Amino acid sequence: MLACRSIVLCCLSGLVALISCPVRANWQPEPEPLVWSRLRKTHLPGEGWTFVDAMSSPKLQAAEYLRSPRAAITDSSGVVVDIEAGLLLRRSDQSEWTAKVIPMRVVCDAGRMDRLDSSGKWSAYPSRPDTPVKVAWMCSLP
């Protein structure tokens, strides 16, 4: 009985160690599909955009891009990567595409993304299940 308990405790401590390890940047975006490439060239200003992800549903089509990653170390947030995020989207009730360029930063140590609001303050960007792997990838760019 004592041996079983020791094995269980050893396995649990190993699991805790794995869970607490930082996420590795083994994720990377798929190649940009041709349809998104054409839309990006038409709607997002400038050059240097890197395709990150896209989604399509009956209600929404959207693609995410980034460019100009720049790493910095801050006193309050540690390592951050400033980026320009590009967003292409079209809702089902719209015929035209909307393009946005949003100043964002990746807070590497916290595993989150922030966006710069209209008043010049950083606020947390809503997280999704794949945010940690994308954050790790973006932190490995510069």
JSON list of C-alpha atoms in Angstrom, two decimals:
[
{"chain": "A", "resi": 1, "resn": "MET", "atom": "CA", "xyz": [0.00, 0.00, 0.00]},
{"chain": "A", "resi": 2, "resn": "LEU", "atom": "CA", "xyz": [2.80, 2.39, 0.89]},
{"chain": "A", "resi": 3, "resn": "ALA", "atom": "CA", "xyz": [4.59, 1.57, -2.38]},
{"chain": "A", "resi": 4, "resn": "CYS", "atom": "CA", "xyz": [1.45, 2.44, -4.39]},
{"chain": "A", "resi": 5, "resn": "ARG", "atom": "CA", "xyz": [1.13, 5.74, -2.58]},
{"chain": "A", "resi": 6, "resn": "SER", "atom": "CA", "xyz": [4.78, 6.57, -3.31]},
{"chain": "A", "resi": 7, "resn": "ILE", "atom": "CA", "xyz": [4.28, 5.79, -7.00]},
{"chain": "A", "resi": 8, "resn": "VAL", "atom": "CA", "xyz": [1.15, 7.95, -7.18]},
{"chain": "A", "resi": 9, "resn": "LEU", "atom": "CA", "xyz": [2.89, 10.86, -5.43]},
{"chain": "A", "resi": 10, "resn": "CYS", "atom": "CA", "xyz": [5.89, 10.55, -7.73]},
{"chain": "A", "resi": 11, "resn": "CYS", "atom": "CA", "xyz": [3.64, 10.58, -10.82]},
{"chain": "A", "resi": 12, "resn": "LEU", "atom": "CA", "xyz": [1.69, 13.55, -9.51]},
{"chain": "A", "resi": 13, "resn": "SER", "atom": "CA", "xyz": [4.86, 15.52, -8.82]},
{"chain": "A", "resi": 14, "resn": "GLY", "atom": "CA", "xyz": [6.05, 14.76, -12.36]},
{"chain": "A", "resi": 15, "resn": "LEU", "atom": "CA", "xyz": [2.73, 15.94, -13.75]},
{"chain": "A", "resi": 16, "resn": "VAL", "atom": "CA", "xyz": [2.94, 19.17, -11.76]},
{"chain": "A", "resi": 17, "resn": "ALA", "atom": "CA", "xyz": [6.46, 19.73, -13.10]},
{"chain": "A", "resi": 18, "resn": "LEU", "atom": "CA", "xyz": [5.25, 19.24, -16.67]},
{"chain": "A", "resi": 19, "resn": "ILE", "atom": "CA", "xyz": [2.29, 21.57, -16.19]},
{"chain": "A", "resi": 20, "resn": "SER", "atom": "CA", "xyz": [4.44, 24.30, -14.68]},
{"chain": "A", "resi": 21, "resn": "CYS", "atom": "CA", "xyz": [7.05, 24.20, -17.47]},
{"chain": "A", "resi": 22, "resn": "PRO", "atom": "CA", "xyz": [6.90, 27.13, -19.87]},
{"chain": "A", "resi": 23, "resn": "VAL", "atom": "CA", "xyz": [5.15, 26.54, -23.16]},
{"chain": "A", "resi": 24, "resn": "ARG", "atom": "CA", "xyz": [7.64, 25.89, -25.94]},
{"chain": "A", "resi": 25, "resn": "ALA", "atom": "CA", "xyz": [7.32, 27.66, -29.26]},
{"chain": "A", "resi": 26, "resn": "ASN", "atom": "CA", "xyz": [6.76, 24.51, -31.30]},
{"chain": "A", "resi": 27, "resn": "TRP", "atom": "CA", "xyz": [3.66, 25.97, -32.95]},
{"chain": "A", "resi": 28, "resn": "GLN", "atom": "CA", "xyz": [4.00, 27.91, -36.15]},
{"chain": "A", "resi": 29, "resn": "PRO", "atom": "CA", "xyz": [1.42, 29.19, -38.60]},
{"chain": "A", "resi": 30, "resn": "GLU", "atom": "CA", "xyz": [0.36, 27.23, -41.62]},
{"chain": "A", "resi": 31, "resn": "PRO", "atom": "CA", "xyz": [1.34, 28.69, -45.00]},
{"chain": "A", "resi": 32, "resn": "GLU", "atom": "CA", "xyz": [-0.90, 31.55, -46.05]},
{"chain": "A", "resi": 33, "resn": "PRO", "atom": "CA", "xyz": [-3.73, 30.31, -48.31]},
{"chain": "A", "resi": 34, "resn": "LEU", "atom": "CA", "xyz": [-3.88, 32.02, -51.70]},
{"chain": "A", "resi": 35, "resn": "VAL", "atom": "CA", "xyz": [-7.35, 33.48, -51.05]},
{"chain": "A", "resi": 36, "resn": "TRP", "atom": "CA", "xyz": [-6.07, 35.23, -47.89]},
{"chain": "A", "resi": 37, "resn": "SER", "atom": "CA", "xyz": [-2.93, 36.39, -49.66]},
{"chain": "A", "resi": 38, "resn": "ARG", "atom": "CA", "xyz": [-5.02, 38.15, -52.29]},
{"chain": "A", "resi": 39, "resn": "LEU", "atom": "CA", "xyz": [-7.28, 39.76, -49.69]},
{"chain": "A", "resi": 40, "resn": "ARG", "atom": "CA", "xyz": [-4.28, 40.87, -47.60]},
{"chain": "A", "resi": 41, "resn": "LYS", "atom": "CA", "xyz": [-2.62, 42.52, -50.59]},
{"chain": "A", "resi": 42, "resn": "THR", "atom": "CA", "xyz": [-5.85, 44.36, -51.36]},
{"chain": "A", "resi": 43, "resn": "HIS", "atom": "CA", "xyz": [-6.89, 45.42, -47.85]},
{"chain": "A", "resi": 44, "resn": "LEU", "atom": "CA", "xyz": [-3.93, 45.57, -45.43]},
{"chain": "A", "resi": 45, "resn": "PRO", "atom": "CA", "xyz": [-1.56, 48.51, -45.92]},
{"chain": "A", "resi": 46, "resn": "GLY", "atom": "CA", "xyz": [2.14, 48.05, -46.52]},
{"chain": "A", "resi": 47, "resn": "GLU", "atom": "CA", "xyz": [4.39, 45.03, -46.69]},
{"chain": "A", "resi": 48, "resn": "GLY", "atom": "CA", "xyz": [5.92, 42.55, -44.28]},
{"chain": "A", "resi": 49, "resn": "TRP", "atom": "CA", "xyz": [2.76, 40.85, -43.00]},
{"chain": "A", "resi": 50, "resn": "THR", "atom": "CA", "xyz": [3.07, 37.30, -41.62]},
{"chain": "A", "resi": 51, "resn": "PHE", "atom": "CA", "xyz": [-0.03, 35.12, -41.76]},
{"chain": "A", "resi": 52, "resn": "VAL", "atom": "CA", "xyz": [-0.95, 33.81, -38.29]},
{"chain": "A", "resi": 53, "resn": "ASP", "atom": "CA", "xyz": [-4.38, 32.18, -38.51]},
{"chain": "A", "resi": 54, "resn": "ALA", "atom": "CA", "xyz": [-7.76, 32.25, -40.21]},
{"chain": "A", "resi": 55, "resn": "MET", "atom": "CA", "xyz": [-11.24, 31.07, -39.44]},
{"chain": "A", "resi": 56, "resn": "SER", "atom": "CA", "xyz": [-14.43, 30.69, -41.38]},
{"chain": "A", "resi": 57, "resn": "SER", "atom": "CA", "xyz": [-17.95, 30.06, -40.13]},
{"chain": "A", "resi": 58, "resn": "PRO", "atom": "CA", "xyz": [-21.40, 30.83, -41.51]},
{"chain": "A", "resi": 59, "resn": "LYS", "atom": "CA", "xyz": [-21.39, 34.08, -39.49]},
{"chain": "A", "resi": 60, "resn": "LEU", "atom": "CA", "xyz": [-17.79, 35.29, -39.88]},
{"chain": "A", "resi": 61, "resn": "GLN", "atom": "CA", "xyz": [-14.65, 35.03, -41.98]},
{"chain": "A", "resi": 62, "resn": "ALA", "atom": "CA", "xyz": [-11.45, 36.39, -40.46]},
{"chain": "A", "resi": 63, "resn": "ALA", "atom": "CA", "xyz": [-7.67, 36.24, -40.80]},
{"chain": "A", "resi": 64, "resn": "GLU", "atom": "CA", "xyz": [-4.96, 37.43, -38.42]},
{"chain": "A", "resi": 65, "resn": "TYR", "atom": "CA", "xyz": [-1.55, 38.78, -39.39]},
{"chain": "A", "resi": 66, "resn": "LEU", "atom": "CA", "xyz": [1.41, 40.38, -37.65]},
{"chain": "A", "resi": 67, "resn": "ARG", "atom": "CA", "xyz": [4.42, 42.41, -38.65]},
{"chain": "A", "resi": 68, "resn": "SER", "atom": "CA", "xyz": [7.37, 44.30, -37.20]},
{"chain": "A", "resi": 69, "resn": "PRO", "atom": "CA", "xyz": [7.98, 42.26, -34.01]},
{"chain": "A", "resi": 70, "resn": "ARG", "atom": "CA", "xyz": [10.30, 44.17, -31.66]},
{"chain": "A", "resi": 71, "resn": "ALA", "atom": "CA", "xyz": [11.46, 42.75, -28.32]},
{"chain": "A", "resi": 72, "resn": "ALA", "atom": "CA", "xyz": [11.96, 44.92, -25.25]},
{"chain": "A", "resi": 73, "resn": "ILE", "atom": "CA", "xyz": [12.42, 44.43, -21.52]},
{"chain": "A", "resi": 74, "resn": "THR", "atom": "CA", "xyz": [10.18, 46.49, -19.26]},
{"chain": "A", "resi": 75, "resn": "ASP", "atom": "CA", "xyz": [10.33, 46.98, -15.50]},
{"chain": "A", "resi": 76, "resn": "SER", "atom": "CA", "xyz": [6.65, 46.18, -15.02]},
{"chain": "A", "resi": 77, "resn": "SER", "atom": "CA", "xyz": [6.02, 43.36, -17.52]},
{"chain": "A", "resi": 78, "resn": "GLY", "atom": "CA", "xyz": [9.42, 41.79, -18.21]},
{"chain": "A", "resi": 79, "resn": "VAL", "atom": "CA", "xyz": [10.01, 40.67, -21.79]},
{"chain": "A", "resi": 80, "resn": "VAL", "atom": "CA", "xyz": [7.48, 42.04, -24.26]},
{"chain": "A", "resi": 81, "resn": "VAL", "atom": "CA", "xyz": [7.27, 41.87, -28.04]},
{"chain": "A", "resi": 82, "resn": "ASP", "atom": "CA", "xyz": [5.59, 44.84, -29.68]},
{"chain": "A", "resi": 83, "resn": "ILE", "atom": "CA", "xyz": [3.80, 44.00, -32.92]},
{"chain": "A", "resi": 84, "resn": "GLU", "atom": "CA", "xyz": [1.41, 45.44, -35.42]},
{"chain": "A", "resi": 85, "resn": "ALA", "atom": "CA", "xyz": [-1.56, 43.08, -35.66]},
{"chain": "A", "resi": 86, "resn": "GLY", "atom": "CA", "xyz": [-3.52, 43.02, -38.89]},
{"chain": "A", "resi": 87, "resn": "LEU", "atom": "CA", "xyz": [-7.08, 41.77, -38.99]},
{"chain": "A", "resi": 88, "resn": "LEU", "atom": "CA", "xyz": [-9.23, 41.06, -42.02]},
{"chain": "A", "resi": 89, "resn": "LEU", "atom": "CA", "xyz": [-12.85, 40.27, -41.34]},
{"chain": "A", "resi": 90, "resn": "ARG", "atom": "CA", "xyz": [-16.22, 40.04, -42.95]},
{"chain": "A", "resi": 91, "resn": "ARG", "atom": "CA", "xyz": [-19.46, 39.21, -41.17]},
{"chain": "A", "resi": 92, "resn": "SER", "atom": "CA", "xyz": [-22.20, 37.30, -42.97]},
{"chain": "A", "resi": 93, "resn": "ASP", "atom": "CA", "xyz": [-24.39, 40.43, -43.21]},
{"chain": "A", "resi": 94, "resn": "GLN", "atom": "CA", "xyz": [-21.59, 42.45, -44.87]},
{"chain": "A", "resi": 95, "resn": "SER", "atom": "CA", "xyz": [-20.46, 42.46, -48.48]},
{"chain": "A", "resi": 96, "resn": "GLU", "atom": "CA", "xyz": [-17.23, 44.42, -47.89]},
{"chain": "A", "resi": 97, "resn": "TRP", "atom": "CA", "xyz": [-14.12, 43.34, -46.01]},
{"chain": "A", "resi": 98, "resn": "THR", "atom": "CA", "xyz": [-12.97, 45.29, -42.96]},
{"chain": "A", "resi": 99, "resn": "ALA", "atom": "CA", "xyz": [-9.24, 45.68, -42.33]},
{"chain": "A", "resi": 100, "resn": "LYS", "atom": "CA", "xyz": [-7.76, 46.85, -39.03]},
{"chain": "A", "resi": 101, "resn": "VAL", "atom": "CA", "xyz": [-4.19, 47.43, -37.90]},
{"chain": "A", "resi": 102, "resn": "ILE", "atom": "CA", "xyz": [-3.95, 47.26, -34.12]},
{"chain": "A", "resi": 103, "resn": "PRO", "atom": "CA", "xyz": [-0.88, 48.06, -31.97]},
{"chain": "A", "resi": 104, "resn": "MET", "atom": "CA", "xyz": [-0.38, 45.07, -29.69]},
{"chain": "A", "resi": 105, "resn": "ARG", "atom": "CA", "xyz": [2.22, 43.59, -27.42]},
{"chain": "A", "resi": 106, "resn": "VAL", "atom": "CA", "xyz": [2.95, 40.06, -26.34]},
{"chain": "A", "resi": 107, "resn": "VAL", "atom": "CA", "xyz": [3.77, 39.84, -22.63]},
{"chain": "A", "resi": 108, "resn": "CYS", "atom": "CA", "xyz": [6.03, 36.80, -22.78]},
{"chain": "A", "resi": 109, "resn": "ASP", "atom": "CA", "xyz": [6.47, 36.13, -19.05]},
{"chain": "A", "resi": 110, "resn": "ALA", "atom": "CA", "xyz": [2.71, 36.34, -18.41]},
{"chain": "A", "resi": 111, "resn": "GLY", "atom": "CA", "xyz": [1.73, 34.40, -21.55]},
{"chain": "A", "resi": 112, "resn": "ARG", "atom": "CA", "xyz": [-0.78, 36.98, -22.71]},
{"chain": "A", "resi": 113, "resn": "MET", "atom": "CA", "xyz": [-1.41, 39.58, -25.38]},
{"chain": "A", "resi": 114, "resn": "ASP", "atom": "CA", "xyz": [-2.36, 43.22, -24.79]},
{"chain": "A", "resi": 115, "resn": "ARG", "atom": "CA", "xyz": [-3.82, 45.78, -27.16]},
{"chain": "A", "resi": 116, "resn": "LEU", "atom": "CA", "xyz": [-3.34, 49.52, -27.06]},
{"chain": "A", "resi": 117, "resn": "ASP", "atom": "CA", "xyz": [-6.69, 51.23, -26.56]},
{"chain": "A", "resi": 118, "resn": "SER", "atom": "CA", "xyz": [-7.73, 54.62, -27.91]},
{"chain": "A", "resi": 119, "resn": "SER", "atom": "CA", "xyz": [-6.62, 56.37, -24.70]},
{"chain": "A", "resi": 120, "resn": "GLY", "atom": "CA", "xyz": [-3.09, 54.96, -24.99]},
{"chain": "A", "resi": 121, "resn": "LYS", "atom": "CA", "xyz": [-3.42, 52.33, -22.25]},
{"chain": "A", "resi": 122, "resn": "TRP", "atom": "CA", "xyz": [-2.62, 48.65, -22.58]},
{"chain": "A", "resi": 123, "resn": "SER", "atom": "CA", "xyz": [-5.44, 46.22, -21.81]},
{"chain": "A", "resi": 124, "resn": "ALA", "atom": "CA", "xyz": [-5.50, 42.43, -21.93]},
{"chain": "A", "resi": 125, "resn": "TYR", "atom": "CA", "xyz": [-6.66, 40.99, -25.23]},
{"chain": "A", "resi": 126, "resn": "PRO", "atom": "CA", "xyz": [-9.24, 38.17, -24.89]},
{"chain": "A", "resi": 127, "resn": "SER", "atom": "CA", "xyz": [-7.50, 34.82, -24.66]},
{"chain": "A", "resi": 128, "resn": "ARG", "atom": "CA", "xyz": [-8.42, 31.71, -26.64]},
{"chain": "A", "resi": 129, "resn": "PRO", "atom": "CA", "xyz": [-7.36, 28.10, -26.06]},
{"chain": "A", "resi": 130, "resn": "ASP", "atom": "CA", "xyz": [-4.47, 28.44, -28.55]},
{"chain": "A", "resi": 131, "resn": "THR", "atom": "CA", "xyz": [-3.17, 31.74, -27.15]},
{"chain": "A", "resi": 132, "resn": "PRO", "atom": "CA", "xyz": [-0.32, 30.21, -25.05]},
{"chain": "A", "resi": 133, "resn": "VAL", "atom": "CA", "xyz": [1.31, 28.47, -28.03]},
{"chain": "A", "resi": 134, "resn": "LYS", "atom": "CA", "xyz": [0.90, 31.54, -30.24]},
{"chain": "A", "resi": 135, "resn": "VAL", "atom": "CA", "xyz": [2.37, 33.77, -27.52]},
{"chain": "A", "resi": 136, "resn": "ALA", "atom": "CA", "xyz": [5.37, 31.42, -27.19]},
{"chain": "A", "resi": 137, "resn": "TRP", "atom": "CA", "xyz": [5.86, 31.50, -30.97]},
{"chain": "A", "resi": 138, "resn": "MET", "atom": "CA", "xyz": [5.63, 35.31, -31.14]},
{"chain": "A", "resi": 139, "resn": "CYS", "atom": "CA", "xyz": [8.09, 35.64, -28.26]},
{"chain": "A", "resi": 140, "resn": "SER", "atom": "CA", "xyz": [10.58, 33.55, -30.26]},
{"chain": "A", "resi": 141, "resn": "LEU", "atom": "CA", "xyz": [10.40, 35.82, -33.36]},
{"chain": "A", "resi": 142, "resn": "PRO", "atom": "CA", "xyz": [12.67, 38.82, -32.67]}
]
